[in-house]
mmCIF file of C-alpha atoms in Angstrom:
data_model
loop_
_atom_site.group_PDB
_atom_site.id
_atom_site.type_symbol
_atom_site.label_atom_id
_atom_site.label_comp_id
_atom_site.label_asym_id
_atom_site.label_seq_id
_atom_site.Cartn_x
_atom_site.Cartn_y
_atom_site.Cartn_z
ATOM 1 C CA LEU A 1188 92.881 98.751 74.060
ATOM 2 C CA SER A 1189 90.328 96.450 72.464
ATOM 3 C CA SER A 1190 92.295 93.302 73.235
ATOM 4 C CA SER A 1191 90.281 90.583 74.956
ATOM 5 C CA ASN A 1192 93.434 89.261 76.642
ATOM 6 C CA GLU A 1193 92.460 88.687 80.265
ATOM 7 C CA ALA A 1194 96.110 88.428 81.350
ATOM 8 C CA SER A 1195 96.277 92.218 81.711
ATOM 9 C CA ARG A 1196 93.624 94.647 82.935
ATOM 10 C CA LEU A 1197 92.252 97.354 80.652
ATOM 11 C CA GLN A 1198 93.811 100.011 82.919
ATOM 12 C CA GLU A 1199 97.275 98.547 82.347
ATOM 13 C CA ARG A 1200 96.689 98.232 78.602
ATOM 14 C CA ALA A 1201 95.644 101.908 78.484
ATOM 15 C CA VAL A 1202 98.899 102.999 80.157
ATOM 16 C CA ARG A 1203 100.959 100.738 77.905
ATOM 17 C CA ALA A 1204 99.186 101.947 74.747
ATOM 18 C CA LEU A 1205 99.963 105.605 75.494
ATOM 19 C CA ALA A 1206 103.526 104.845 76.625
ATOM 20 C CA GLN A 1207 104.399 102.885 73.500
ATOM 21 C CA ILE A 1208 103.315 105.742 71.209
ATOM 22 C CA ILE A 1209 106.153 107.866 72.566
ATOM 23 C CA ASP A 1210 108.592 104.993 73.335
ATOM 24 C CA SER A 1211 108.140 105.532 77.057
ATOM 25 C CA PRO A 1212 109.254 102.576 79.210
ATOM 26 C CA GLY A 1213 106.458 102.939 81.803
ATOM 27 C CA GLY A 1214 103.595 104.941 83.240
ATOM 28 C CA ILE A 1215 101.029 105.409 86.015
ATOM 29 C CA LEU A 1216 97.271 105.951 85.607
ATOM 30 C CA TRP A 1217 95.197 108.193 87.897
ATOM 31 C CA LEU A 1218 91.384 108.142 87.791
ATOM 32 C CA GLN A 1219 88.804 110.352 89.513
ATOM 33 C CA ARG A 1220 87.046 108.761 92.493
ATOM 34 C CA GLU A 1221 83.643 109.476 94.011
ATOM 35 C CA ASN A 1222 85.403 111.173 96.945
ATOM 36 C CA GLY A 1223 86.401 114.007 94.595
ATOM 37 C CA ARG A 1224 90.079 113.075 94.339
ATOM 38 C CA TYR A 1225 92.247 111.582 91.653
ATOM 39 C CA GLU A 1226 93.965 108.405 92.845
ATOM 40 C CA ALA A 1227 96.537 106.090 91.271
ATOM 41 C CA GLU A 1228 94.674 103.168 89.707
ATOM 42 C CA GLU A 1229 97.353 101.284 87.766
ATOM 43 C CA HIS A 1230 101.084 101.323 87.112
ATOM 44 C CA TRP A 1231 103.142 99.704 84.378
ATOM 45 C CA ASN A 1232 106.941 99.417 84.688
ATOM 46 C CA MET A 1233 106.933 102.198 87.303
ATOM 47 C CA ALA A 1234 106.751 102.039 91.088
ATOM 48 C CA ALA A 1235 103.267 102.259 92.602
ATOM 49 C CA VAL A 1236 102.281 105.657 94.035
ATOM 50 C CA THR A 1237 99.696 106.335 96.767
ATOM 51 C CA ALA A 1238 99.450 110.114 96.224
ATOM 52 C CA ARG A 1239 96.020 111.730 95.740
ATOM 53 C CA GLU A 1240 95.226 114.968 93.975
ATOM 54 C CA PRO A 1241 92.139 117.060 94.854
ATOM 55 C CA VAL A 1242 89.794 118.153 92.081
ATOM 56 C CA GLY A 1243 90.208 121.872 92.733
ATOM 57 C CA SER A 1244 94.020 122.051 92.504
ATOM 58 C CA SER A 1245 95.658 124.270 89.868
ATOM 59 C CA PHE A 1246 97.259 121.147 88.394
ATOM 60 C CA ILE A 1247 93.870 119.452 87.785
ATOM 61 C CA ARG A 1248 92.232 122.682 86.586
ATOM 62 C CA PHE A 1249 95.066 123.214 84.086
ATOM 63 C CA LEU A 1250 94.723 119.703 82.668
ATOM 64 C CA GLU A 1251 90.930 119.980 82.391
ATOM 65 C CA GLU A 1252 90.704 123.518 81.022
ATOM 66 C CA GLN A 1253 93.762 123.537 78.728
ATOM 67 C CA GLN A 1254 93.643 119.829 77.775
ATOM 68 C CA PHE A 1255 97.395 120.164 77.384
ATOM 69 C CA VAL A 1256 100.097 117.473 77.680
ATOM 70 C CA ILE A 1257 102.529 118.756 80.329
ATOM 71 C CA SER A 1258 106.210 118.072 79.744
ATOM 72 C CA LEU A 1259 107.841 118.270 83.179
ATOM 73 C CA ASP A 1260 111.291 118.800 81.631
ATOM 74 C CA GLU A 1261 109.923 121.689 79.574
ATOM 75 C CA PHE A 1262 108.128 123.172 82.600
ATOM 76 C CA ARG A 1263 111.348 123.180 84.641
ATOM 77 C CA VAL A 1264 113.267 124.962 81.855
ATOM 78 C CA ASN A 1265 110.533 127.324 80.644
ATOM 79 C CA PRO A 1266 107.565 127.531 83.081
ATOM 80 C CA GLU A 1267 106.242 130.693 81.387
ATOM 81 C CA MET A 1268 105.266 128.621 78.380
ATOM 82 C CA TYR A 1269 102.594 127.015 80.597
ATOM 83 C CA LEU A 1270 101.900 129.819 83.061
ATOM 84 C CA ARG A 1271 100.854 132.211 80.301
ATOM 85 C CA LEU A 1272 97.961 129.837 79.579
ATOM 86 C CA ALA A 1273 96.758 129.428 83.186
ATOM 87 C CA PRO A 1274 98.082 129.111 86.755
ATOM 88 C CA LEU A 1275 99.903 125.810 87.220
ATOM 89 C CA GLU A 1276 101.663 124.347 90.216
ATOM 90 C CA ILE A 1277 103.283 120.933 89.810
ATOM 91 C CA PRO A 1278 102.360 118.824 92.881
ATOM 92 C CA GLN A 1279 105.172 117.765 95.189
ATOM 93 C CA TRP A 1280 104.276 114.082 94.826
ATOM 94 C CA LEU A 1281 104.695 114.368 91.050
ATOM 95 C CA GLU A 1282 108.095 116.047 91.392
ATOM 96 C CA SER A 1283 109.202 113.160 93.589
ATOM 97 C CA ILE A 1284 108.383 110.447 91.024
ATOM 98 C CA ARG A 1285 111.637 109.282 89.534
ATOM 99 C CA ASN A 1286 111.756 109.555 85.711
ATOM 100 C CA ALA A 1287 108.335 111.294 85.464
ATOM 101 C CA TRP A 1288 108.291 113.048 82.088
ATOM 102 C CA LEU A 1289 104.866 113.698 80.531
ATOM 103 C CA VAL A 1290 101.402 114.172 82.056
ATOM 104 C CA VAL A 1291 98.694 113.185 79.572
ATOM 105 C CA PRO A 1292 95.077 114.227 80.350
ATOM 106 C CA LEU A 1293 92.338 111.631 79.787
ATOM 107 C CA MET A 1294 89.435 113.707 78.499
ATOM 108 C CA LEU A 1295 85.924 112.297 78.254
ATOM 109 C CA ASN A 1296 84.030 114.925 76.262
ATOM 110 C CA ASP A 1297 85.181 118.042 78.154
ATOM 111 C CA ALA A 1298 85.621 116.405 81.562
ATOM 112 C CA LEU A 1299 88.914 115.155 82.971
ATOM 113 C CA MET A 1300 88.338 111.547 84.009
ATOM 114 C CA GLY A 1301 91.998 111.008 84.846
ATOM 115 C CA PHE A 1302 95.559 111.396 83.625
ATOM 116 C CA VAL A 1303 98.618 109.290 82.862
ATOM 117 C CA VAL A 1304 102.173 110.113 83.966
ATOM 118 C CA LEU A 1305 104.692 108.670 81.505
ATOM 119 C CA ALA A 1306 108.328 107.858 82.267
ATOM 120 C CA ASN A 1307 111.273 109.428 80.448
ATOM 121 C CA SER A 1308 111.854 108.061 76.966
ATOM 122 C CA PRO A 1309 115.560 107.834 76.071
ATOM 123 C CA ALA A 1310 114.642 107.666 72.386
ATOM 124 C CA HIS A 1311 112.088 110.501 72.246
ATOM 125 C CA LYS A 1312 113.302 112.858 74.938
ATOM 126 C CA HIS A 1313 115.283 115.214 72.720
ATOM 127 C CA TYR A 1314 112.777 115.599 69.909
ATOM 128 C CA TYR A 1315 109.342 115.556 71.575
ATOM 129 C CA ASN A 1316 107.187 118.133 69.722
ATOM 130 C CA TRP A 1317 103.612 119.366 69.251
ATOM 131 C CA GLU A 1318 102.823 116.555 66.782
ATOM 132 C CA ASP A 1319 103.699 113.989 69.462
ATOM 133 C CA SER A 1320 101.559 115.960 71.909
ATOM 134 C CA ASP A 1321 98.548 115.975 69.547
ATOM 135 C CA LEU A 1322 98.902 112.249 68.870
ATOM 136 C CA LEU A 1323 99.030 111.520 72.628
ATOM 137 C CA LYS A 1324 95.940 113.672 73.262
ATOM 138 C CA THR A 1325 93.983 111.865 70.538
ATOM 139 C CA ALA A 1326 95.018 108.435 71.803
ATOM 140 C CA ALA A 1327 94.228 109.523 75.384
ATOM 141 C CA ARG A 1328 90.655 110.422 74.380
ATOM 142 C CA GLN A 1329 90.260 106.929 72.911
ATOM 143 C CA ALA A 1330 91.694 105.403 76.107
ATOM 144 C CA ALA A 1331 89.314 107.506 78.227
ATOM 145 C CA SER A 1332 86.368 106.273 76.151
ATOM 146 C CA HIS A 1333 87.379 102.627 76.711
ATOM 147 C CA LEU A 1334 87.930 103.196 80.440
ATOM 148 C CA ALA A 1335 84.539 104.921 80.822
ATOM 149 C CA GLN A 1336 82.803 102.062 78.994
ATOM 150 C CA HIS A 1337 84.576 99.583 81.284
ATOM 151 C CA GLN A 1338 83.493 101.531 84.400
ATOM 152 C CA ALA A 1339 79.879 101.595 83.167
ATOM 153 C CA ALA A 1340 79.962 97.832 82.559
ATOM 154 C CA GLN A 1341 81.385 97.237 86.049
ATOM 155 C CA ALA A 1342 78.669 99.435 87.586
ATOM 156 C CA LEU A 1343 76.012 97.459 85.688
ATOM 157 C CA VAL A 1344 77.430 94.152 86.968
ATOM 158 C CA SER A 1345 77.413 95.537 90.529
ATOM 159 C CA ALA A 1346 73.798 96.707 90.122
ATOM 160 C CA ARG A 1347 72.751 93.256 88.867
ATOM 161 C CA ARG A 1348 74.497 91.563 91.798
ATOM 162 C CA PHE A 1349 72.769 93.957 94.181
ATOM 163 C CA GLU A 1350 69.418 93.135 92.569
ATOM 164 C CA GLU A 1351 70.123 89.387 92.904
ATOM 165 C CA MET A 1352 71.057 89.878 96.565
ATOM 166 C CA ASN A 1353 67.805 91.774 97.156
ATOM 167 C CA ARG A 1354 65.815 88.962 95.565
ATOM 168 C CA LEU A 1355 67.626 86.333 97.642
ATOM 169 C CA SER A 1356 67.080 88.408 100.807
ATOM 170 C CA ALA A 1357 63.336 88.596 100.042
ATOM 171 C CA PHE A 1358 63.159 84.783 99.809
ATOM 172 C CA VAL A 1359 65.097 84.350 103.067
ATOM 173 C CA VAL A 1360 62.893 86.881 104.904
ATOM 174 C CA HIS A 1361 59.759 85.151 103.563
ATOM 175 C CA ASP A 1362 60.981 81.759 104.841
ATOM 176 C CA LEU A 1363 61.934 83.261 108.209
ATOM 177 C CA LYS A 1364 58.456 84.792 108.574
ATOM 178 C CA ASN A 1365 56.884 81.385 107.895
ATOM 179 C CA MET A 1366 59.091 79.731 110.502
ATOM 180 C CA ILE A 1367 58.403 82.488 113.052
ATOM 181 C CA GLY A 1368 54.661 82.089 112.389
ATOM 182 C CA GLN A 1369 54.856 78.350 113.052
ATOM 183 C CA LEU A 1370 56.921 78.820 116.230
ATOM 184 C CA SER A 1371 54.551 81.550 117.476
ATOM 185 C CA MET A 1372 51.614 79.197 117.019
ATOM 186 C CA VAL A 1373 53.387 76.485 119.048
ATOM 187 C CA VAL A 1374 54.184 78.967 121.841
ATOM 188 C CA SER A 1375 50.613 80.302 121.990
ATOM 189 C CA ASN A 1376 49.181 76.741 122.103
ATOM 190 C CA ALA A 1377 51.677 75.667 124.770
ATOM 191 C CA ALA A 1378 49.739 77.574 127.467
ATOM 192 C CA LYS A 1379 46.578 75.631 126.671
ATOM 193 C CA HIS A 1380 48.058 72.181 126.014
ATOM 194 C CA LYS A 1381 51.170 72.026 128.226
ATOM 195 C CA ASN A 1382 49.700 69.028 130.086
ATOM 196 C CA ASN A 1383 48.799 67.140 126.912
ATOM 197 C CA PRO A 1384 51.454 64.427 126.210
ATOM 198 C CA LEU A 1385 50.502 64.274 122.505
ATOM 199 C CA PHE A 1386 51.040 68.053 122.117
ATOM 200 C CA LEU A 1387 54.406 67.873 123.910
ATOM 201 C CA GLU A 1388 55.525 64.990 121.684
ATOM 202 C CA ASP A 1389 54.446 66.840 118.566
ATOM 203 C CA ALA A 1390 56.099 70.080 119.713
#
């Protein structure tokens, strides 16, 4: 996560970091957008997905309130294990992702900033347990912290660029006003001096 390697984006490194803990061969990262939906931001060794998930869905509420890693295999076999905690409906788009296995919430304090869907791990699939779940949750909090810091830095860069653009615009407007002032003076004097050859030459 703290690597300065520019060859891969932080979002991809976050997915890879969580996946490698559990020997997962791939994953997809969703992050919350300003429009109030969670959208796929990055994928690593899995096909890109365009699905969006609204904030108020039972799936999002479950992740945020329970802060629980969802095993899709476990949910299919024993849904009551999850439903006794809170209502949970697995979205259709998630069911359709080939090899989707675990859904890991990215918690920033007590807010869900996003989640990662990890692909089936041939090595870990048969002995995934609560210790693995706790380790993933801890690592996911660290990943969320890095991602939030990155977002804040990006917002700061955008704000600085906006400020620079404002400053540049002020200079341009100032120069335009000067030019308009000069042209206005020429136009107003043209009525008086239109028959003066020296004025015409100067204009």
